[in-house]
Coordinates of C-alpha atoms in Angstrom, one line a residue:
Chain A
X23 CA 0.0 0.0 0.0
X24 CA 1.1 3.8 -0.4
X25 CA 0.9 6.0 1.8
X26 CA 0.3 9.8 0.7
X27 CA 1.3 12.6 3.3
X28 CA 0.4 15.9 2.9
X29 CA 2.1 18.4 4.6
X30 CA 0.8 21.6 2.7
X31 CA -2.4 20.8 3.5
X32 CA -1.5 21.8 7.5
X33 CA 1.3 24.4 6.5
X34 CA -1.0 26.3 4.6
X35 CA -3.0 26.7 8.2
X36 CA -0.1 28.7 9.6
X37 CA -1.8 31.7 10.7
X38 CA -3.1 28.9 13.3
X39 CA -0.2 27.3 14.3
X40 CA 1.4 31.0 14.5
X41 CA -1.2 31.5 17.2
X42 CA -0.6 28.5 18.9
X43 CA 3.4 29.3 18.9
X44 CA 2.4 32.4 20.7
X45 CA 0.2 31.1 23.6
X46 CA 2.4 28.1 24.1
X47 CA 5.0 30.7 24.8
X48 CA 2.6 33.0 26.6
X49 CA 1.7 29.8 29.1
X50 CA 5.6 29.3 29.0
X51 CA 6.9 32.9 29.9
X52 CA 4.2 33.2 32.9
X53 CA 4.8 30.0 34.0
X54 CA 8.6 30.4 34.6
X55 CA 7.9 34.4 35.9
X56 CA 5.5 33.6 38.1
X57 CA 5.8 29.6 38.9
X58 CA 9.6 30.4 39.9
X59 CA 8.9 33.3 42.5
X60 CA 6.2 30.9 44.2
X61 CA 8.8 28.5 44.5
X62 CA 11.9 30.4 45.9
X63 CA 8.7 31.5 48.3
X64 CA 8.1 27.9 49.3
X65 CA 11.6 26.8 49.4
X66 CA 12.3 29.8 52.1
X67 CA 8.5 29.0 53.9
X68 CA 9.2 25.2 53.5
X69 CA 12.9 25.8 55.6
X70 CA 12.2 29.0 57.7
X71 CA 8.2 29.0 58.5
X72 CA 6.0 27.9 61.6
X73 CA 5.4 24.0 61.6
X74 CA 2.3 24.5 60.4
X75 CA 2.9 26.5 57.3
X76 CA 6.2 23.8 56.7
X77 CA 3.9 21.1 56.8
X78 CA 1.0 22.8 54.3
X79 CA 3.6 24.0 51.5
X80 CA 5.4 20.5 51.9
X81 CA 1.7 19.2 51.4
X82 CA 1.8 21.2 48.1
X83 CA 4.9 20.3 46.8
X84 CA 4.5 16.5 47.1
X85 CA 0.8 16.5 45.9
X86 CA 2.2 18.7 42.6
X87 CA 4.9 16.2 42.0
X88 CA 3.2 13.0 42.5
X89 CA -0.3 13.9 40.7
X90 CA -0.5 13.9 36.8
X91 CA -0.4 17.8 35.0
X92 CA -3.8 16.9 33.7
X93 CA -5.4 15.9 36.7
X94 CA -4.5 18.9 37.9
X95 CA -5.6 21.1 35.0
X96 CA -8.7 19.0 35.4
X97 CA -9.6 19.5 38.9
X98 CA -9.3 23.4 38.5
X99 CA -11.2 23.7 35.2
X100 CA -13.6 21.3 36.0
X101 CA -13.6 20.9 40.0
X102 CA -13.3 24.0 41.2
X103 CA -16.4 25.7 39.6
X104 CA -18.8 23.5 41.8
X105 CA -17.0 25.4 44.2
X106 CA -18.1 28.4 43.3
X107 CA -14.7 29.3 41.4
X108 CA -16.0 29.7 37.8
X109 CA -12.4 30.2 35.7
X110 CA -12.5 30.5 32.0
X111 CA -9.8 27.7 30.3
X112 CA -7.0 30.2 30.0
X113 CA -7.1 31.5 33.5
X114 CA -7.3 27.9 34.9
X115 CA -4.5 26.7 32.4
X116 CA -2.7 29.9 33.5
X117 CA -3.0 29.1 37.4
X118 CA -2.4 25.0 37.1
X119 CA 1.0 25.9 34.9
X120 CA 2.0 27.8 37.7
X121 CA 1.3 26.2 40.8
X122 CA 2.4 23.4 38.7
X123 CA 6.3 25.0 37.9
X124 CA 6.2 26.3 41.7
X125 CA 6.4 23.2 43.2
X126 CA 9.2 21.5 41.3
X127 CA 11.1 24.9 40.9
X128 CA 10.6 25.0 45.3
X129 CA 12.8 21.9 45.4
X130 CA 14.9 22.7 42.9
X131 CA 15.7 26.4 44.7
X132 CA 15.8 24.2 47.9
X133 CA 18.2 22.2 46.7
X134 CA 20.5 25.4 45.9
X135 CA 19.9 26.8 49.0
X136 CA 20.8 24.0 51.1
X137 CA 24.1 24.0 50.0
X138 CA 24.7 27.5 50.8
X139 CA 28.1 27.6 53.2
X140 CA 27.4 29.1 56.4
X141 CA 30.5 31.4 56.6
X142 CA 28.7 33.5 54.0
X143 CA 25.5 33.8 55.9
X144 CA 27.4 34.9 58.9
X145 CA 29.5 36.9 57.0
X146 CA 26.7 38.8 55.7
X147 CA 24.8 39.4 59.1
X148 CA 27.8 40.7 60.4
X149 CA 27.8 43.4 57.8
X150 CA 24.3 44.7 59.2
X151 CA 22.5 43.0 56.5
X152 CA 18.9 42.4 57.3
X153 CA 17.4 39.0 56.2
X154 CA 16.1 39.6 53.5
X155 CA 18.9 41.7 52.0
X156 CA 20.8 38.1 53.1
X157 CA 18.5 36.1 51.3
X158 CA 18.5 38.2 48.1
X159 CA 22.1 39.1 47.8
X160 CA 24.1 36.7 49.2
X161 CA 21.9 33.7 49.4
X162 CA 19.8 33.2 45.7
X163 CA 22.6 34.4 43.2
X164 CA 24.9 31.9 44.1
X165 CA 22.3 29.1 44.7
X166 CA 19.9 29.7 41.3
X167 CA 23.7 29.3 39.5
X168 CA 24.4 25.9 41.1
X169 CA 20.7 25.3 40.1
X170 CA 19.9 26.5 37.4
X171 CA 21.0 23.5 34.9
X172 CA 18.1 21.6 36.4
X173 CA 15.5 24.8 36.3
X174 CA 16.4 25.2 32.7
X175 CA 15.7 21.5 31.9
X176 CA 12.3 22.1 34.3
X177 CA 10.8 24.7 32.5
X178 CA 11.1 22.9 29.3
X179 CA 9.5 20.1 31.1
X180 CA 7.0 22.5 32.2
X181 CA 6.7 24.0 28.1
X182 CA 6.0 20.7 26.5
X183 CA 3.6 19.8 29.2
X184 CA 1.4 23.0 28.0
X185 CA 0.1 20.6 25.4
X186 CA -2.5 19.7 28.0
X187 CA -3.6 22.6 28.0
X188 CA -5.6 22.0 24.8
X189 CA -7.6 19.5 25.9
X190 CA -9.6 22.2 28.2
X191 CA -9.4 24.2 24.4
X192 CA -7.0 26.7 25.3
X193 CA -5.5 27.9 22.0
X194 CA -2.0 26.4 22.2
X195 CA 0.3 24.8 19.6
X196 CA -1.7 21.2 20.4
X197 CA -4.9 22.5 20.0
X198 CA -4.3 24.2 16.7
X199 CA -3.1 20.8 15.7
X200 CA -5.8 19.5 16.7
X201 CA -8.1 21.8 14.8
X202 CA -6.2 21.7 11.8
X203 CA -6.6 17.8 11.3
X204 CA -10.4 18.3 12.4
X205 CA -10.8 20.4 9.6
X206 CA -8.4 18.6 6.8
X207 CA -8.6 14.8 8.2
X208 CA -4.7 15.3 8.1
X209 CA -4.0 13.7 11.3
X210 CA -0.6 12.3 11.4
X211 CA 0.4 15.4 9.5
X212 CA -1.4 17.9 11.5
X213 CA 0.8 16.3 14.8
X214 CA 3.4 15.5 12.8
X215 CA 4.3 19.1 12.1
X216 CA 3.3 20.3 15.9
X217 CA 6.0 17.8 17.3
X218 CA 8.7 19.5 15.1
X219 CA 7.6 22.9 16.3
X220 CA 7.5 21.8 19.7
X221 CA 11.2 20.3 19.3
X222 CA 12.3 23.3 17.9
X223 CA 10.6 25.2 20.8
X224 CA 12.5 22.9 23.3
X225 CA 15.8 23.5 21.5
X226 CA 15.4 27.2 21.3
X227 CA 14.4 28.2 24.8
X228 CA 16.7 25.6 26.2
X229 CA 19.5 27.9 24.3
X230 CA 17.9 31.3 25.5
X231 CA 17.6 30.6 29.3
X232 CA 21.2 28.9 29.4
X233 CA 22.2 32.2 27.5
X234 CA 19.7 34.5 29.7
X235 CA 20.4 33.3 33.4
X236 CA 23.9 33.9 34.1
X237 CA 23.5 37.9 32.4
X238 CA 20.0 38.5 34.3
X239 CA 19.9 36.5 37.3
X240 CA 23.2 35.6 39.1
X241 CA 26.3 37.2 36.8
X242 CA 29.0 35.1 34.8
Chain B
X4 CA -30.8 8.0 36.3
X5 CA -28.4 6.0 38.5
X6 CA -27.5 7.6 41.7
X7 CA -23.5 7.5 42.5
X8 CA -22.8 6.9 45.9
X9 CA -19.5 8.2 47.1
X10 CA -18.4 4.5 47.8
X11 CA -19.4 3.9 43.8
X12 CA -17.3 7.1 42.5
X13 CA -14.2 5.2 44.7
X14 CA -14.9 1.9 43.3
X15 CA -14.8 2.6 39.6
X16 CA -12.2 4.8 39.9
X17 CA -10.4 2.0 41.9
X18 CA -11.4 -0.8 39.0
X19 CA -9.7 1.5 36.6
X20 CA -6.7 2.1 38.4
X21 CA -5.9 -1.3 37.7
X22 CA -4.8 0.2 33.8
X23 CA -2.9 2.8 35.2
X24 CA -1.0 0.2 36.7
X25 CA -0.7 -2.3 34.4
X26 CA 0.1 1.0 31.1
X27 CA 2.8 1.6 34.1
X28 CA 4.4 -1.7 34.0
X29 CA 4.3 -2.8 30.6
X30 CA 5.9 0.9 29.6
X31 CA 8.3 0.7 32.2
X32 CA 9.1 -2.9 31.5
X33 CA 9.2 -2.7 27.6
X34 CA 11.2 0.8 28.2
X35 CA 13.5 -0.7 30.3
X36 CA 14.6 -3.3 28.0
X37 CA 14.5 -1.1 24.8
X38 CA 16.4 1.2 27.0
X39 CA 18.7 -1.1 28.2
X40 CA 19.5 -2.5 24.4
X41 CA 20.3 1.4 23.2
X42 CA 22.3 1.6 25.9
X43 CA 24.4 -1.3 24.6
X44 CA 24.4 -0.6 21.1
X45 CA 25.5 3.2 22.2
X46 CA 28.5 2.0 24.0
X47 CA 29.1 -1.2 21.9
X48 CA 29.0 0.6 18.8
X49 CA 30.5 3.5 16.7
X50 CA 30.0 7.3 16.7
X51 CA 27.6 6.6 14.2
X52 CA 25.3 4.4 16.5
X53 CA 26.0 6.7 19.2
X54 CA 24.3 9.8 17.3
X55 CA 21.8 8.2 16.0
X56 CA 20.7 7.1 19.3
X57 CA 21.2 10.5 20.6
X58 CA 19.2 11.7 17.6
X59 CA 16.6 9.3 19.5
X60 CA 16.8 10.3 22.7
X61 CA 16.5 14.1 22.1
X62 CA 13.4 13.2 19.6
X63 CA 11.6 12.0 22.6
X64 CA 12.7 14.2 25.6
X65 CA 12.3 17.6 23.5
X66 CA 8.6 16.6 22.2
X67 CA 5.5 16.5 24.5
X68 CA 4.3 13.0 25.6
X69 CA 1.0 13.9 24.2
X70 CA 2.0 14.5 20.6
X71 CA 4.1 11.1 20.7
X72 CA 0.8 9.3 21.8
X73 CA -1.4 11.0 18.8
X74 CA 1.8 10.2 16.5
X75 CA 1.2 6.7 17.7
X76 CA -2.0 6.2 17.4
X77 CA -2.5 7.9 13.6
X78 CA 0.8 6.9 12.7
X79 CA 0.0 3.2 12.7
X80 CA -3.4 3.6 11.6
X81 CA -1.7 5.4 8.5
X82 CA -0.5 1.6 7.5
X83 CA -3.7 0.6 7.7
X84 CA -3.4 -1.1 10.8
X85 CA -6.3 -0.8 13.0
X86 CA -4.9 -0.4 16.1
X87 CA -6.6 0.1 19.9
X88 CA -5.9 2.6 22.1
X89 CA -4.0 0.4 24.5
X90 CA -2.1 -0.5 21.9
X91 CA -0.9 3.4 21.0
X92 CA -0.8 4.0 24.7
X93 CA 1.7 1.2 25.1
X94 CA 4.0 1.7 21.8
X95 CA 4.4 5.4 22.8
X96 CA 4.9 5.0 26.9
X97 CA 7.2 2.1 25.5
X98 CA 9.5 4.3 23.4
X99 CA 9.2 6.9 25.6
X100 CA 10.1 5.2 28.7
X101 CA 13.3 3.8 27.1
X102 CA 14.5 7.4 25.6
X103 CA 14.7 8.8 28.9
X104 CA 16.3 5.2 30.9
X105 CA 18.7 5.1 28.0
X106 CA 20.0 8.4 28.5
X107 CA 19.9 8.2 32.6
X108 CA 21.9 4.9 32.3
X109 CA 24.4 6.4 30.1
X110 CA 24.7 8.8 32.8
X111 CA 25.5 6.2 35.3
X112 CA 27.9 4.7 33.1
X113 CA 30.0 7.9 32.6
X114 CA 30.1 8.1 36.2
X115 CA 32.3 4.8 36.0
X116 CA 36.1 6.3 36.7
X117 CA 38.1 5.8 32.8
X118 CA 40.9 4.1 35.0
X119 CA 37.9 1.0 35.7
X120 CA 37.7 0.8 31.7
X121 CA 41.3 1.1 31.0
X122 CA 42.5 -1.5 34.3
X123 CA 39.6 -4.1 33.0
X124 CA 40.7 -4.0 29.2
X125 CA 44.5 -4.3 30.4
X126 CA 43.8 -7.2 32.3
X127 CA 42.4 -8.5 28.5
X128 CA 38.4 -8.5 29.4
X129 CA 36.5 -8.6 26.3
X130 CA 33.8 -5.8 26.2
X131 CA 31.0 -8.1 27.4
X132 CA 33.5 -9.5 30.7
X133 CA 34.4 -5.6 31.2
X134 CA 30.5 -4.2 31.2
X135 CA 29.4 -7.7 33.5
X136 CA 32.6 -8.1 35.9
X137 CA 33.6 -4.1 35.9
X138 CA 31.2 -1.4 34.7
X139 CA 27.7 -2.1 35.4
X140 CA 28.0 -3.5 38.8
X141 CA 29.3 0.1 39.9
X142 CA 27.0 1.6 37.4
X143 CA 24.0 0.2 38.7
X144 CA 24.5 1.2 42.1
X145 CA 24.5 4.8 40.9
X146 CA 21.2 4.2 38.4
X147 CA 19.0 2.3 41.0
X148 CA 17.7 5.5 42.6
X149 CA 16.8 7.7 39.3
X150 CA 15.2 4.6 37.6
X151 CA 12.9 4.5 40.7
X152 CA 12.2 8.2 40.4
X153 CA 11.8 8.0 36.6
X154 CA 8.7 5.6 37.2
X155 CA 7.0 8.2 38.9
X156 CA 7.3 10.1 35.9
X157 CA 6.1 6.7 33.9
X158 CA 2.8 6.7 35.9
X159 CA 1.9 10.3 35.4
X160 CA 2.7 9.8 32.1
X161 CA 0.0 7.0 31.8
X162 CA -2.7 9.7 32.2
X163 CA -1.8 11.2 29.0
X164 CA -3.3 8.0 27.4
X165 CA -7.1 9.3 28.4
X166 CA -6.7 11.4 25.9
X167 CA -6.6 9.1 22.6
X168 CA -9.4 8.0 24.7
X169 CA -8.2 4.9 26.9
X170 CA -9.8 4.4 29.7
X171 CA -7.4 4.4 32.5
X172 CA -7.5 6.3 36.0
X173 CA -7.8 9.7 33.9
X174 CA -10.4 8.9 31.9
X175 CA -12.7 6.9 34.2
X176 CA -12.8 10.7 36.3
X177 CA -13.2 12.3 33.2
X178 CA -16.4 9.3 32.1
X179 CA -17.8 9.4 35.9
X180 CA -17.6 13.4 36.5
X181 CA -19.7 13.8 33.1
X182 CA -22.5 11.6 34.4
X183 CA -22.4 12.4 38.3
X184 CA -22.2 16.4 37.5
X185 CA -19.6 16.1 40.6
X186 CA -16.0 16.8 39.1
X187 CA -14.8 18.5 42.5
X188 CA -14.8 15.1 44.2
X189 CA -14.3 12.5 41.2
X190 CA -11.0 14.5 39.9
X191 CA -10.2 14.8 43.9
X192 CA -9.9 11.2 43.9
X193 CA -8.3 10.6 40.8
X194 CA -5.6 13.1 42.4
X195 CA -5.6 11.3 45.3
X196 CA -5.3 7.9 43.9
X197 CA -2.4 8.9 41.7
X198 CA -0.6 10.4 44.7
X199 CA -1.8 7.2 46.8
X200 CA 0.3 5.1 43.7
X201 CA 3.1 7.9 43.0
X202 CA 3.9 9.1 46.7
X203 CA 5.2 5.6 47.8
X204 CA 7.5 5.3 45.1
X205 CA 9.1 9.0 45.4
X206 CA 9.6 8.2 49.1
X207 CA 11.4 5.1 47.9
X208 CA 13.5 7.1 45.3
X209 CA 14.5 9.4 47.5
X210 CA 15.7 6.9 50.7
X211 CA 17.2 4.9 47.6
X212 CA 19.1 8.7 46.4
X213 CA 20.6 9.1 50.4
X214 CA 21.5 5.5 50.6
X215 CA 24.0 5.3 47.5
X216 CA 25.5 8.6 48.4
X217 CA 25.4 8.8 51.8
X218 CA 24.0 11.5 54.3
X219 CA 24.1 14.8 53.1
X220 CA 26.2 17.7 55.2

């Protein structure tokens, strides 16, 4: 038998896959803004906090990491409405990408943060610095560095995980994929074509934040 | 209509747990062994073989799980095979599973010291005596704890195959939330069941992680 791919048949839908390429990133860039301060919060709650608050963002962390990114996504979009939270699909794919980033990026940062020496610590009180002065300058730069080789490889994690998103028909790269081989019966093509972009996706912001962290976030 | 009792939600979900499981094993299983077959041909063979697996491996860790399941699942049906969604499920989780063990045990197996490699093939071991006698007995010890850690990732992964419509722990929320109008509990379970299978096994990771290297500070 022969088979007969047609790939014009989904290129010539760019304009949607264009718009996919954009919200993947959108979901992307919040994720890693947002999702990365909530998790150098719960790294420094999860060490420094009352019991109670230790044991409630430790809660978060392990139900994050040990639940599936749809169910998730799911419970939000489809849970939370019954109570009372009615979210439309890009808010709710907007808040599960974040909590979702949060909780790995929180062991991740913990991880860095651990490891800080104590000299420097003391060093830095004795210079009148208050604690959070210590925690900012002496205590992150140096730890996102040791780090950030795993954050980087996270947030891609996180980035090809957006796919889900689709399924609650939030416009992303999967979804336009989706639509295009609902409209064209081009399947295989249709996802085909996504993967590639989604490769090229992983490749490229793999390069930037390698290339961005050391000049934004910690120095050379 | 049939009313759902809570203890009816828990039991179906529960029933279809049991394909969660099993997708997890026979990925992890089949990846294991695909994995651990790459892993030879990478260090058995040439630069060539070692690319091309590389090729491989990036293929699968810099695409989402979900477009390698719909690949799977149209791409065989493109032969004109008519293939089931377990089926799909499996193939993808399969290859999958093995691109990322592959690359983790290749990991394990750099960590090996050159001096093991170079004192074994003085002492005239053929490549199969050196990798039984020398290399993977240290290598192992380094990979137990992120194979563990990796099945976590395996089972999440599973849930992906709801959506070329298997029905596994996923899927049976999604089927029982759409007739009992109650997704707030249903997807709580299904959360809680997959942390109930998941948790255990990061715990078990983790003690693993602090055993081969010792206490930390």
């Amino acid at each position: 038998m022969r088979i007969q791919l047609d790939f014009a048949a989904v290129l010539s839908q760019w304009p949607l896959l264009l718009n996919g390429i954009a919200w993947t990133i959108a979901l992307t860039t919040v994720a890693t803004l947002i999702g990365m301060l909530l998790g150098i919060l719960c790294a420094q709650m999860r060490a420094k906090g009352p019991v109670a608050v230790r044991f409630g963002v430790g809660a978060y962390i392990e139900l994050i990491r040990n639940t599936p990114f749809i169910v998730q996504l799911f419970f939000i979009f489809f849970g939370l409405p019954v109570a009372g939270v009615r979210l439309s699909p890009e808010t709710a794919a907007f808040i599960a990408i974040v909590l979702n980033l949060g909780a790995y990026a929180a062991e991740i940062v913990r991880a860095g943060v651990e490891a800080t020496p104590r000299g420097q610590i003391e060093a830095a009180v004795s210079l009148a610095l208050t604690p959070f002065q210590v925690f900012t300058r002496v205590v992150l730069p140096p730890a996102l560095k040791k780090v950030w080789p795993a954050t980087v490889s996270q947030i891609v994690i996180v980035m090809l995980g957006s796919s889900v998103c689709g399924q609650i028909s939030v416009p992303e790269l999967s979804y336009a994929a989706n639509l295009i081989q609902s409209n064209n019966f081009r399947a295989f093509e249709s996802f085909i074509v996504a993967a590639l972009l989604y490769l090229a996706l992983s490749v490229v912001l793999r390069k930037f934040l390698n290339w961005a962290g050391p000049r934004l976030l910690f120095g050379r | 209509m049939i009313e759902f009792s809570l203890w009816d939600i828990l039991r179906n979900l529960l029933l279809a747990l049991r394909w969660t499981a099993a997708l997890s094993l026979v990925a992890f299983i089949g990846g294991g062994l695909t994995g651990a077959l790459l892993l030879y041909a990478r260090l058995a063979g040439g630069r060539v073989t070692d690319r091309l697996i590389g090729l491989y491996v990036q293929l699968f860790q810099g695409t989402p799980l979900l477009m390698q399941l719909f690949l799977a699942y149209f791409g065989i049906a493109l032969f004109g095979i008519d293939v089931s969604a377990w089926t799909a499920a499996a193939l993808a989780l399969t290859l999958y599973t093995s691109a990322f063990l592959t690359e983790i045990w290749r990991g394990c197996v750099a960590s090996v010291p050159k001096g093991q490699w170079e004192a074994s093939s003085s002492l005239a071991l053929s490549f199969v005596e050196q990798m039984r006698y020398v290399i993977l007995p240290q290598a192992t010890r380094v990979a137990i704890a992120p194979t563990v850690g990796f099945l976590v990732q395996v089972i999440k992964g599973t849930a992906l195959a709801s959506v070329i419509g298997f029905v596994e722990l996923t899927k049976a929320g999604t089927m029982i939330s759409n007739t009992t109008f109650k997704p707030f509990t249903v997807f709580g379970f299904v959360a809680l069941l997959y942390f109930a299978l998941c948790f255990p096994v990061s715990l078990t990771a983790r003690y693993l992680e602090r055993k081969t290297y010792g206490p930390r500070h």
